Every structure is written in structure tokens, then in C-alpha cells.
PDB file of N, CA and C and ligand atoms in Angstrom:
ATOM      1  N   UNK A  64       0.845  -1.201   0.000  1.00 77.00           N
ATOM      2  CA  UNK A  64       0.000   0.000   0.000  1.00 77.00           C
ATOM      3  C   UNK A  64       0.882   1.254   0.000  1.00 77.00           C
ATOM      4  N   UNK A  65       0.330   2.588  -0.723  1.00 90.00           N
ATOM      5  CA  UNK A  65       0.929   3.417  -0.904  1.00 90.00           C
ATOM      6  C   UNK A  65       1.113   3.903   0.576  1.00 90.00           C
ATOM      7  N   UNK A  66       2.588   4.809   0.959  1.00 95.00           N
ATOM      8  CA  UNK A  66       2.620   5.525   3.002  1.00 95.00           C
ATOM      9  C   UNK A  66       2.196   6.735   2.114  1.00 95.00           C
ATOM     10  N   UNK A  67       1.857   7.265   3.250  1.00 97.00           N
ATOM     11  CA  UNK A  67       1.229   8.836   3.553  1.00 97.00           C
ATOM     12  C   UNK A  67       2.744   9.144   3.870  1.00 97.00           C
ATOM     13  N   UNK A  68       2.924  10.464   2.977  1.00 97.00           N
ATOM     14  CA  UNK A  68       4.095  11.363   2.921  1.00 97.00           C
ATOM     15  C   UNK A  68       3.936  12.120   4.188  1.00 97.00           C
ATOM     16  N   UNK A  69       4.256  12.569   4.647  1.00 96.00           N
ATOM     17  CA  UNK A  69       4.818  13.720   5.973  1.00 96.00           C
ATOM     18  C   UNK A  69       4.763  15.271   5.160  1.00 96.00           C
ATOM     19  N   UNK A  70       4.721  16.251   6.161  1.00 96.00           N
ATOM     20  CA  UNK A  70       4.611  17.657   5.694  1.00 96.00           C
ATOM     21  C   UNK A  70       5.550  18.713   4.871  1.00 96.00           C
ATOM     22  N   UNK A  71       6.813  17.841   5.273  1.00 97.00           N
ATOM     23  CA  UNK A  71       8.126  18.105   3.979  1.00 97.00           C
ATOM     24  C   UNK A  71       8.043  17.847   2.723  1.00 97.00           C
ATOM     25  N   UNK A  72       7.379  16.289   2.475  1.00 97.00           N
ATOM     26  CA  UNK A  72       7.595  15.784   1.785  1.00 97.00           C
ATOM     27  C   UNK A  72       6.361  16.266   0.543  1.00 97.00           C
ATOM     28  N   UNK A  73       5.483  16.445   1.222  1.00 98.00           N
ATOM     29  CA  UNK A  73       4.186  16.992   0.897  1.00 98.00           C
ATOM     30  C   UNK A  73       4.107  18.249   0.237  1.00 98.00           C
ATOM     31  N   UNK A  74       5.287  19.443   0.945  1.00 97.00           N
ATOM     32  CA  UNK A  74       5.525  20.773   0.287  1.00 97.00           C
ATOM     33  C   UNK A  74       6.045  20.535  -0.765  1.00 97.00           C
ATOM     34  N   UNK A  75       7.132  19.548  -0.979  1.00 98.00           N
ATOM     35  CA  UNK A  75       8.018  19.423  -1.533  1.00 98.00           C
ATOM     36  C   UNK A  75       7.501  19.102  -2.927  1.00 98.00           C
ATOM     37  N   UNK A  76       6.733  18.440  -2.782  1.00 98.00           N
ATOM     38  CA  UNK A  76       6.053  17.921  -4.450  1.00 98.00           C
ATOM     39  C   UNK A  76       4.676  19.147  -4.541  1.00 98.00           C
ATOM     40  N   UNK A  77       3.984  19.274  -3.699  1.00 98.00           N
ATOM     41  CA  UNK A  77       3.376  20.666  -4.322  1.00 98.00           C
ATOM     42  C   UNK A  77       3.747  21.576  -5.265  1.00 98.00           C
ATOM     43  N   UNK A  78       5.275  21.822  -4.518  1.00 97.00           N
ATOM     44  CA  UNK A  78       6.135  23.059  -5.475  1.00 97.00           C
ATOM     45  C   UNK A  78       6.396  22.917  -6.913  1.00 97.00           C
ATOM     46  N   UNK A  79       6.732  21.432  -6.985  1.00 97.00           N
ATOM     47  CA  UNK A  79       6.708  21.032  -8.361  1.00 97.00           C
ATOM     48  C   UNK A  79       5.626  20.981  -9.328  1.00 97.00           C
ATOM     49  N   UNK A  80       4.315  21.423  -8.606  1.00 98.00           N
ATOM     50  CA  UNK A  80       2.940  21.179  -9.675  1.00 98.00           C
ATOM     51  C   UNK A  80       2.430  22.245  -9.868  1.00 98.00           C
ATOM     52  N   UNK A  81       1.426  22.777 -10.448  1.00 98.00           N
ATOM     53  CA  UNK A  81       0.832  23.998 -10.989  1.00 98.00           C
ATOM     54  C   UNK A  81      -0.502  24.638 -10.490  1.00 98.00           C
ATOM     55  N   UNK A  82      -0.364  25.002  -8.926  1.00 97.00           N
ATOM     56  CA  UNK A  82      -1.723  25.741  -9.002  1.00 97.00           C
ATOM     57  C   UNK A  82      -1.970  24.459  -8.188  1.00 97.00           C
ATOM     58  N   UNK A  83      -1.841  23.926  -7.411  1.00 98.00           N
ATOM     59  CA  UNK A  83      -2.435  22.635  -6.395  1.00 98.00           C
ATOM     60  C   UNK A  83      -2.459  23.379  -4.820  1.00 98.00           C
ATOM     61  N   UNK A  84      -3.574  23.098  -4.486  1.00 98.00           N
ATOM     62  CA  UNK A  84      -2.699  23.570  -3.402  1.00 98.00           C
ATOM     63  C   UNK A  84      -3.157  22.532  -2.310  1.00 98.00           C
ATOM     64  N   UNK A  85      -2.980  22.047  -1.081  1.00 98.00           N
ATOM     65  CA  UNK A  85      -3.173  21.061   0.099  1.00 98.00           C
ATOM     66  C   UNK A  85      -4.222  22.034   0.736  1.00 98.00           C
ATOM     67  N   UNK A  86      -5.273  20.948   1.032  1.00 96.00           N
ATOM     68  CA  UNK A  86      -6.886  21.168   1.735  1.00 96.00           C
ATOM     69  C   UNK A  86      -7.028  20.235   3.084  1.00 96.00           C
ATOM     70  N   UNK A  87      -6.375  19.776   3.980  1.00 91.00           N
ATOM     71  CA  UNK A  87      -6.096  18.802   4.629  1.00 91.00           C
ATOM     72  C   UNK A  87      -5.370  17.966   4.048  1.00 91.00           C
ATOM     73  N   UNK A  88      -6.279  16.952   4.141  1.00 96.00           N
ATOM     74  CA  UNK A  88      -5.795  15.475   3.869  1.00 96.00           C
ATOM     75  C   UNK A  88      -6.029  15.372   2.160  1.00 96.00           C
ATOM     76  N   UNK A  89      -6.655  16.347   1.033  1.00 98.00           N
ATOM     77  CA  UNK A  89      -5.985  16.034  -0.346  1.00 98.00           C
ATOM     78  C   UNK A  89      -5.520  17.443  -0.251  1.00 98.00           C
ATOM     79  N   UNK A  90      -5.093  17.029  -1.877  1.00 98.00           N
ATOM     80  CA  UNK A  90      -4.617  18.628  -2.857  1.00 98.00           C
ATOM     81  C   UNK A  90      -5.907  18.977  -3.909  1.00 98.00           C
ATOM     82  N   UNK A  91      -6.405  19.674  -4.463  1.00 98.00           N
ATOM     83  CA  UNK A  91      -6.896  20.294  -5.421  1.00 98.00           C
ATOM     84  C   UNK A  91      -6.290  21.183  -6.224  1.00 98.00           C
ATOM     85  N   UNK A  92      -6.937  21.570  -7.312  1.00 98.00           N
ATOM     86  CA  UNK A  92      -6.527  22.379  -8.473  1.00 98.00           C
ATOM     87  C   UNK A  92      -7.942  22.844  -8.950  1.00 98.00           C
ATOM     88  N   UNK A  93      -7.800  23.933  -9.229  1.00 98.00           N
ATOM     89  CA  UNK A  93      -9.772  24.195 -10.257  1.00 98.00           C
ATOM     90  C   UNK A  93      -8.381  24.986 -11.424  1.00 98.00           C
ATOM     91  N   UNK A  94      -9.320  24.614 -12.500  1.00 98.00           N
ATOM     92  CA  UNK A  94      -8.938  24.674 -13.798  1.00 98.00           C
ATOM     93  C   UNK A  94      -9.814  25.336 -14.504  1.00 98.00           C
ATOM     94  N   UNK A  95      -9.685  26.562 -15.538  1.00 98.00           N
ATOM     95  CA  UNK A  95     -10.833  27.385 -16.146  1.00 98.00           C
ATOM     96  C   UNK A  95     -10.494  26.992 -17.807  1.00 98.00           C
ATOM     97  N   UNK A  96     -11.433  25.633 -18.365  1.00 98.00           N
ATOM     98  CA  UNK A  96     -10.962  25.450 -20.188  1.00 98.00           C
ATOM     99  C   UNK A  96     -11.706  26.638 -20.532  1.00 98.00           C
ATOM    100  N   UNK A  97     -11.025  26.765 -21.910  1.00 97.00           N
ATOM    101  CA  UNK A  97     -11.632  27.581 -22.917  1.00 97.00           C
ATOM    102  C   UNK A  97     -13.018  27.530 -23.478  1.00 97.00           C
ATOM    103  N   UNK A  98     -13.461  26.526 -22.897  1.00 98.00           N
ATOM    104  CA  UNK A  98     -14.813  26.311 -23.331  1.00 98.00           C
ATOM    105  C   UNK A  98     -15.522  25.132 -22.603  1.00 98.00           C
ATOM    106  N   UNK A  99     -17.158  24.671 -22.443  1.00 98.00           N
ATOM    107  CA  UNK A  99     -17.286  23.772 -21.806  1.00 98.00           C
ATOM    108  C   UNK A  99     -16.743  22.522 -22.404  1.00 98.00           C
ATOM    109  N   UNK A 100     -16.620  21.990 -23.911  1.00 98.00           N
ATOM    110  CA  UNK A 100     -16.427  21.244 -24.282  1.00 98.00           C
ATOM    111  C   UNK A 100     -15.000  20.727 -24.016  1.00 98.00           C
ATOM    112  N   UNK A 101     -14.435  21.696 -24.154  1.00 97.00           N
ATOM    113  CA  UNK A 101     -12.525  21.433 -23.999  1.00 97.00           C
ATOM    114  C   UNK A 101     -12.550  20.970 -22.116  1.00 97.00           C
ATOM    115  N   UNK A 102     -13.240  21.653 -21.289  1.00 98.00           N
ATOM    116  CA  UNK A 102     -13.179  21.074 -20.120  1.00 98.00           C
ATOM    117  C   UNK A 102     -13.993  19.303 -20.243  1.00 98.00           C
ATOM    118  N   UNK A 103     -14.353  18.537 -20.934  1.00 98.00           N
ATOM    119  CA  UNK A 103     -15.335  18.070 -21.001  1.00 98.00           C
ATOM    120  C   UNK A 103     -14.361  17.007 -21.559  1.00 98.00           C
ATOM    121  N   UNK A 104     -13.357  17.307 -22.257  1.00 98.00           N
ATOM    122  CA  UNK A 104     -12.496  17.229 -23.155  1.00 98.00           C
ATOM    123  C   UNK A 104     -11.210  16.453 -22.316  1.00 98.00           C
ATOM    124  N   UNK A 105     -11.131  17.407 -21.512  1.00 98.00           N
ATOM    125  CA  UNK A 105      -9.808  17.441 -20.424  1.00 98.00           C
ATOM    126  C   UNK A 105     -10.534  16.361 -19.524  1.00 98.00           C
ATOM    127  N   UNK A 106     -11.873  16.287 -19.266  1.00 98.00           N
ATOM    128  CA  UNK A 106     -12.026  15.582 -17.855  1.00 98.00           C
ATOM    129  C   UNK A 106     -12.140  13.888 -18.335  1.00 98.00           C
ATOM    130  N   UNK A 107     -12.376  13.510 -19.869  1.00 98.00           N
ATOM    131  CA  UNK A 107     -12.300  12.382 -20.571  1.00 98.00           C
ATOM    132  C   UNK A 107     -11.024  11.740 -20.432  1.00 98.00           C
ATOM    133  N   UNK A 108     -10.002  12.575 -20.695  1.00 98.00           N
ATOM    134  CA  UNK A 108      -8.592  12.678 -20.485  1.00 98.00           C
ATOM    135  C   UNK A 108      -7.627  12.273 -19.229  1.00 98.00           C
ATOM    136  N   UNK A 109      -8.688  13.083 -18.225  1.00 98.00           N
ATOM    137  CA  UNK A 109      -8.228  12.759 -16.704  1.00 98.00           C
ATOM    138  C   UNK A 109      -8.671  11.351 -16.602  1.00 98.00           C
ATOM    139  N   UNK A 110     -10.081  10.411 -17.263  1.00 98.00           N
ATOM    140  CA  UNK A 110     -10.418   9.435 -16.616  1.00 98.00           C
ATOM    141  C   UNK A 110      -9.713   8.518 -17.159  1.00 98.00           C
ATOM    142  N   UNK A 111      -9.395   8.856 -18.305  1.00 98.00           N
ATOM    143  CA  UNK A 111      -8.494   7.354 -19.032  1.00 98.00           C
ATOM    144  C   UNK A 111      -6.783   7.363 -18.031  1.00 98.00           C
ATOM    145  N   UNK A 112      -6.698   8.866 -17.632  1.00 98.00           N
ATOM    146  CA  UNK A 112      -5.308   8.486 -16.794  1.00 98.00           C
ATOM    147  C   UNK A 112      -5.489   8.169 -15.408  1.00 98.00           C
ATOM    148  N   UNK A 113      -6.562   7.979 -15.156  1.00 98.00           N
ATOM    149  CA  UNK A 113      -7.205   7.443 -13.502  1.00 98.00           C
ATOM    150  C   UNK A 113      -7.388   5.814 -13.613  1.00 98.00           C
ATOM    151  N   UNK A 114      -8.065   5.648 -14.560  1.00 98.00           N
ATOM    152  CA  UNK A 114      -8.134   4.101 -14.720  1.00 98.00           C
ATOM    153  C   UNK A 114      -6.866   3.802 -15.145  1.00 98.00           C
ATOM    154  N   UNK A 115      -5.922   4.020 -15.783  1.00 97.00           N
ATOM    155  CA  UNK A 115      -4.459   3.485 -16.151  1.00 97.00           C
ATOM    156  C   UNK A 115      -3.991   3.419 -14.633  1.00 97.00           C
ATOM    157  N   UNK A 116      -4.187   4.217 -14.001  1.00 97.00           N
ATOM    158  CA  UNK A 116      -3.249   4.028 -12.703  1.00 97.00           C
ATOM    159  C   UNK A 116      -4.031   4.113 -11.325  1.00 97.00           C
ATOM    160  N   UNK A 117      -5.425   3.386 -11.943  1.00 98.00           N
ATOM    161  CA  UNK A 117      -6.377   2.958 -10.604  1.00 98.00           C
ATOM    162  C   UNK A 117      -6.337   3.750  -9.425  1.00 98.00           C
ATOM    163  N   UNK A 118      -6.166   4.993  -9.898  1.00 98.00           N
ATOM    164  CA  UNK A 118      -6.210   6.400  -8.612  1.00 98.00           C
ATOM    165  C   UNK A 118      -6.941   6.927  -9.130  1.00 98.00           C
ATOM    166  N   UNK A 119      -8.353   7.883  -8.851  1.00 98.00           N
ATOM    167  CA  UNK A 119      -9.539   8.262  -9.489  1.00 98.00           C
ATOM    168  C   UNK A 119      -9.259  10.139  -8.444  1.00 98.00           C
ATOM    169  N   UNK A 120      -9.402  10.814  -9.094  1.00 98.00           N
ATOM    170  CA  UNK A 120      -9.704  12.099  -8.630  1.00 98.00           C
ATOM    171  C   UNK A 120     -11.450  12.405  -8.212  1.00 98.00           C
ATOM    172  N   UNK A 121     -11.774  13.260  -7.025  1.00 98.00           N
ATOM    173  CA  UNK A 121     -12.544  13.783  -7.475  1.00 98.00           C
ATOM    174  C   UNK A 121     -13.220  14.719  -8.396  1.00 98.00           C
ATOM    175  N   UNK A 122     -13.917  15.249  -9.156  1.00 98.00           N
ATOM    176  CA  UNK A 122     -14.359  15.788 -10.057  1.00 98.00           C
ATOM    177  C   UNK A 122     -15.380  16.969  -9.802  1.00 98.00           C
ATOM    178  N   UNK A 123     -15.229  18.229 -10.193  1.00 98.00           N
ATOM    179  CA  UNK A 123     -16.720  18.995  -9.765  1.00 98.00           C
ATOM    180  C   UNK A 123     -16.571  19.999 -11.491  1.00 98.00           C
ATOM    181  N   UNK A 124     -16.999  19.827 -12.013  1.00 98.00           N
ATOM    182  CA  UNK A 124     -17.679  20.361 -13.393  1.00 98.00           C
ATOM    183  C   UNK A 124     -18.691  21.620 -13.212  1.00 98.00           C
ATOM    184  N   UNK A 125     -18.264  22.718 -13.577  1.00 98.00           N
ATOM    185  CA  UNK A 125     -19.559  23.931 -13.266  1.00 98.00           C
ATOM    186  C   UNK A 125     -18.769  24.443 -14.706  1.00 98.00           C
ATOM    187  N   UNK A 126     -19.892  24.333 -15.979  1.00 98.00           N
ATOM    188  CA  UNK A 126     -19.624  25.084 -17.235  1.00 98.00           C
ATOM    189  C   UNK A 126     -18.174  25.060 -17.614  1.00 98.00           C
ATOM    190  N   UNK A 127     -17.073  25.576 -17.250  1.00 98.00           N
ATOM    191  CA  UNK A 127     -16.062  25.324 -18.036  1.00 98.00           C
ATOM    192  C   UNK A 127     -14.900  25.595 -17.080  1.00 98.00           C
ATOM    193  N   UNK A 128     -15.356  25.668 -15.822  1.00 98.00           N
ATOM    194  CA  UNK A 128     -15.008  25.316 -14.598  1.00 98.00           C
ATOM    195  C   UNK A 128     -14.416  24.028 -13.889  1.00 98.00           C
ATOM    196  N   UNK A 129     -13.274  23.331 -13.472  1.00 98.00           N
ATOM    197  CA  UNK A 129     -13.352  21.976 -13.052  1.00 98.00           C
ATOM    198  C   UNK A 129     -12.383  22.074 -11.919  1.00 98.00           C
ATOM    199  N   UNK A 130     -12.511  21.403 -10.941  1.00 98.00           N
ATOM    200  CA  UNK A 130     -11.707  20.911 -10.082  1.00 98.00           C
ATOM    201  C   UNK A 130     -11.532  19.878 -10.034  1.00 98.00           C
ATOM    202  N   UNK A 131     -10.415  19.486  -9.975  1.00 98.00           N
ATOM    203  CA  UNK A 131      -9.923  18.244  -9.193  1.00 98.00           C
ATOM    204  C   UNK A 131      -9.678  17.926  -8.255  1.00 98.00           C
ATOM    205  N   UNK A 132     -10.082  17.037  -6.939  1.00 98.00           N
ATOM    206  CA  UNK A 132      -9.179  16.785  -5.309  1.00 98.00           C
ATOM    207  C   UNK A 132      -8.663  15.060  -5.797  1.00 98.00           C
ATOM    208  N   UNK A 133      -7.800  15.155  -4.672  1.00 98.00           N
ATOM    209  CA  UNK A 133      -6.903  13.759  -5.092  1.00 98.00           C
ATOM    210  C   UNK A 133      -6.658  13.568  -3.322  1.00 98.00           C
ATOM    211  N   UNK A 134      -7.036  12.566  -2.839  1.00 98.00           N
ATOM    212  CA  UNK A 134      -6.545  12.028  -1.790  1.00 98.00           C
ATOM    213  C   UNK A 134      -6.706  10.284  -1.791  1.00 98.00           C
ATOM    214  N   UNK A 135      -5.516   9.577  -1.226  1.00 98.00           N
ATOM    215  CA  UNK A 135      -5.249   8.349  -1.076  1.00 98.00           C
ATOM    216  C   UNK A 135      -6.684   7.624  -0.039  1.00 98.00           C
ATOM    217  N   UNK A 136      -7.241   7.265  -0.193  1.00 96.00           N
ATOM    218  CA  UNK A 136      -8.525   6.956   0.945  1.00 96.00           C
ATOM    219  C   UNK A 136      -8.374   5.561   1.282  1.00 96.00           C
ATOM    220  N   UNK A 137      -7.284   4.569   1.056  1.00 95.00           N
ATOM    221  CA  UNK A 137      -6.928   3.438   1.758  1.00 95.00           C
ATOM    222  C   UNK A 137      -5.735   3.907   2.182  1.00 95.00           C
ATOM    223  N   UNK A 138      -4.855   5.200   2.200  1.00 96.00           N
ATOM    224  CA  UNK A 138      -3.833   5.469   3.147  1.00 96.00           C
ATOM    225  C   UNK A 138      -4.317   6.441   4.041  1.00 96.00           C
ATOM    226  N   UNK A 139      -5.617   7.169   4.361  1.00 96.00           N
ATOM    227  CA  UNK A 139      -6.276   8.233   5.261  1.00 96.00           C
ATOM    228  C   UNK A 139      -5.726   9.513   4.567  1.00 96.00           C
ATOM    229  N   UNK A 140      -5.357   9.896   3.647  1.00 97.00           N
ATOM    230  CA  UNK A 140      -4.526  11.204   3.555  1.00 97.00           C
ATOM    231  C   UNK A 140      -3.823  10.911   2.262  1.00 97.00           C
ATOM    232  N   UNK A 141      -2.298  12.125   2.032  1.00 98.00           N
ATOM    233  CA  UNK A 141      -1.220  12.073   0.571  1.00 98.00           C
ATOM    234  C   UNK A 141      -0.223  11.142   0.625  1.00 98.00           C
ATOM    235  N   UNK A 142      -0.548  10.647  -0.526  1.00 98.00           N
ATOM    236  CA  UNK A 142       0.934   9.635  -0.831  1.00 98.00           C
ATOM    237  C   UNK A 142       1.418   9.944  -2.300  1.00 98.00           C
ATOM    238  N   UNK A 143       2.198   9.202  -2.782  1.00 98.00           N
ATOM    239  CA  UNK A 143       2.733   9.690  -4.147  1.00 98.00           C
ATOM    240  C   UNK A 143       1.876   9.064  -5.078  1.00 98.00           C
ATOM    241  N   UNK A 144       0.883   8.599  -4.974  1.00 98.00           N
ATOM    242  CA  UNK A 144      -0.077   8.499  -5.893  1.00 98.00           C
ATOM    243  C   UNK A 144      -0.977   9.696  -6.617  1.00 98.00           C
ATOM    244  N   UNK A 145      -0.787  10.303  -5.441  1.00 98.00           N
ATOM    245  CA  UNK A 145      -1.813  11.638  -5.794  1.00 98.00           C
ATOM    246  C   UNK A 145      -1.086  12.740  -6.444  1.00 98.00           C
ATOM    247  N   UNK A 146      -0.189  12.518  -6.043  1.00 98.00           N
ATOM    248  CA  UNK A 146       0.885  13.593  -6.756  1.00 98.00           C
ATOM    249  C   UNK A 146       1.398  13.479  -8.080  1.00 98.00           C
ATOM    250  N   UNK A 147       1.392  12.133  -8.189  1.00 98.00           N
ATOM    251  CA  UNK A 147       1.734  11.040  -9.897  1.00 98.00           C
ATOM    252  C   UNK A 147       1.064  11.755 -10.605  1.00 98.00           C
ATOM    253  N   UNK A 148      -0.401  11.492 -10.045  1.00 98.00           N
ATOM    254  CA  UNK A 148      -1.829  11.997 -10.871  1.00 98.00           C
ATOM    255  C   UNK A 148      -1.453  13.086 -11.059  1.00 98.00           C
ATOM    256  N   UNK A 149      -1.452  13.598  -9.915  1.00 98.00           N
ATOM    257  CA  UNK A 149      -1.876  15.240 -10.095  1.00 98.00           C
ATOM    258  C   UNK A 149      -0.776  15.839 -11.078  1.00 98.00           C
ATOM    259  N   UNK A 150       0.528  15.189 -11.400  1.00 98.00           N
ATOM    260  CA  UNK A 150       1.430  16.074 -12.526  1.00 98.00           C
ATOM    261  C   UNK A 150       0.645  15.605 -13.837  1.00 98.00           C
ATOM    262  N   UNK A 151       0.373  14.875 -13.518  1.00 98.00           N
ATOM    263  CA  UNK A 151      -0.607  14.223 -15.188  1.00 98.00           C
ATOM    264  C   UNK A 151      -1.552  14.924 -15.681  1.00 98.00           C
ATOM    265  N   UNK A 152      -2.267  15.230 -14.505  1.00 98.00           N
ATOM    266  CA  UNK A 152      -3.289  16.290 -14.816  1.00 98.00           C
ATOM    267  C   UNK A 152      -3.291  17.630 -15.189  1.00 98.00           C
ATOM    268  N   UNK A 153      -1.852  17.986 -14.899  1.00 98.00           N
ATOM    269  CA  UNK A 153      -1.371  19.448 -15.250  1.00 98.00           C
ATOM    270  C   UNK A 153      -0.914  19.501 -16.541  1.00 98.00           C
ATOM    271  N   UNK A 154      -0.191  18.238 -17.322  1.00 98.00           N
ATOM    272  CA  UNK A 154       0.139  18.089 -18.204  1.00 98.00           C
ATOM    273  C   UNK A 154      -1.080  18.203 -19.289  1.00 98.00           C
ATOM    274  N   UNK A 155      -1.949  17.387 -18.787  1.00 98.00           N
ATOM    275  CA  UNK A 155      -3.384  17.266 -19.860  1.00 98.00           C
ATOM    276  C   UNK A 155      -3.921  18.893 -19.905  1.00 98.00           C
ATOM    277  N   UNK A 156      -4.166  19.419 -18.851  1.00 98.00           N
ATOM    278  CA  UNK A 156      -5.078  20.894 -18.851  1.00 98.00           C
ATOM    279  C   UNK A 156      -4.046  21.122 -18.979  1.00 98.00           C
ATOM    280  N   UNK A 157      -2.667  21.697 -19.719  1.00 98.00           N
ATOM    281  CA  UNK A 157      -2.017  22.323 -20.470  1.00 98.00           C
ATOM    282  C   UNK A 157      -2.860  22.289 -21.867  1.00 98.00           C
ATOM    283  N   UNK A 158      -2.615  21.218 -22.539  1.00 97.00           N
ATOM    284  CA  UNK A 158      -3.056  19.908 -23.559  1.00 97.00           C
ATOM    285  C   UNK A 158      -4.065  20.738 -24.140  1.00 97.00           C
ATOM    286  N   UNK A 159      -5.001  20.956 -23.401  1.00 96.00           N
ATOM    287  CA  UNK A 159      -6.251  21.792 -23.560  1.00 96.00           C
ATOM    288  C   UNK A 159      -6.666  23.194 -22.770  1.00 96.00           C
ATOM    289  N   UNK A 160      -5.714  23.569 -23.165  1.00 96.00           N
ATOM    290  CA  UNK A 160      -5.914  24.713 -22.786  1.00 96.00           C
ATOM    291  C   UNK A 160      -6.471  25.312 -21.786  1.00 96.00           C
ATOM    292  N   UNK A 161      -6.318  24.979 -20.543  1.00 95.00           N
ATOM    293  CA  UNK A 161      -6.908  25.213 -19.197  1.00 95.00           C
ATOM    294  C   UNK A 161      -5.440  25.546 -18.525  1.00 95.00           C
TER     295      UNK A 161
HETATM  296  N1  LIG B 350      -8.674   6.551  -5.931  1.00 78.04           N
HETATM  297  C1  LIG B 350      -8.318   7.384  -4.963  1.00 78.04           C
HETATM  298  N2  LIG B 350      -8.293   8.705  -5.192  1.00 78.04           N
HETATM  299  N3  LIG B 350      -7.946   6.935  -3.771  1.00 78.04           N
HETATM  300  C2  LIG B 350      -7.916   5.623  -3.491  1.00 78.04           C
HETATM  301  O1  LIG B 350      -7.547   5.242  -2.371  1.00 78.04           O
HETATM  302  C3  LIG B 350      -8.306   4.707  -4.509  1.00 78.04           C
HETATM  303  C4  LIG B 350      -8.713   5.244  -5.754  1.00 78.04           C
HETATM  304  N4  LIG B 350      -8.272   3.416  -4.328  1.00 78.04           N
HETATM  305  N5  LIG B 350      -9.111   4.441  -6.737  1.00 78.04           N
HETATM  306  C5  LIG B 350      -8.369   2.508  -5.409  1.00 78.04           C
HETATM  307  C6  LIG B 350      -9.248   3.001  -6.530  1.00 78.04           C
HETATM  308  C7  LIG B 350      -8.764   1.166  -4.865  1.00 78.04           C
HETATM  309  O2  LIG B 350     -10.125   1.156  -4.513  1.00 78.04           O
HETATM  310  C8  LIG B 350      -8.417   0.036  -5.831  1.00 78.04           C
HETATM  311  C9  LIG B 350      -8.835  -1.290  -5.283  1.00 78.04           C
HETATM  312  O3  LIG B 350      -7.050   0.067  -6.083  1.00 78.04           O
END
């Protein structure tokens, strides 16, 4: 099972991602696409890289609006799973323009 990182370790990969920031126990990101479709676009995108690596984000969709939260929920809290994701996800909403 993935460990829960500690509060160093935790800053430490934040810094490296875009716009995440730690909410407790996950990280989030809200993302503004260019349109609803391109968010719609991006969030198709996020699910095929959630099922590749059986870590699922949460999701909140408002028009062209999206957030993502990412927390480990069989480790209580962050591990490097969420953080995997979460550079993936920055990569894609580049992708499309968010
Ligand atoms: N996604 C997230 N975000 N956290 C988890 O702990 C998690 C998951 N667990 N997706 C996975 C699925 C687990 O249920 C399977 C069995 O690996």
C-alpha cells in the first residue's frame, strides 16, 4: 500500500505542480478550459489516466469550470499516488488549454 508522505515531503512535491494547493488530507486544483467542451475534453482525459493508474480524482464540473481533489482513501490522507496523478493532470489541462 501506498505511506502517507509527511509535511516536507508533501511541500516538496506541491512546489513542483501547478496551481495545487493542500486542503487537509488532499490537494486540489480548479482549472478554467476555454470552453465547456474542452473542459469536457480534459475531464475524458483525466479518466483514461485514472483508470491506467487505478487512482480516481474527485471531479466537480460547473460550465467550463473543473476541479480536481486527489486524496489516497486506503492510506487516510497524501501519498505519491496523488501527486503522480496530479502532474498528469497538469500536463493534460495544459493539452487543452486550461
Ligand atoms: N482513488 C483514490 N483517489 N484513492 C484511493 O484510495 C483509490 C482510488 N483506491 N481508486 C483505489 C481506486 C482502490 O479502490 C483500488 C482497489 O485500487
Amino acid at each position: 500500500m501506498a505511506e502517507l508522505l509527511d509535511d516536507a515531503a508533501v511541500s516538496a512535491r506541491l512546489a513542483g505542480l501547478n496551481g495545487w494547493t493542500r486542503e487537509g488530507g488532499e490537494i486540489r486544483r480548479t482549472v478554467r478550459a476555454p470552453s465547456f467542451m474542452a473542459g469536457i475534453g480534459l475531464v475524458g482525459a483525466v479518466a483514461g489516466a485514472a483508470e491506467d493508474a487505478d487512482h480516481h480524482p474527485d471531479i466537480d464540473i460547473r460550465w467550463r469550470t473543473v476541479t480536481f481533489a486527489l486524496s489516497t482513501h486506503s492510506a487516510g490522507g497524501l501519498t505519491a499516488k496523488d501527486f503522480d496523478l496530479a502532474g498528469r493532470i497538469d500536463a493534460m489541462a495544459a493539452e487543452h488549454g486550461a
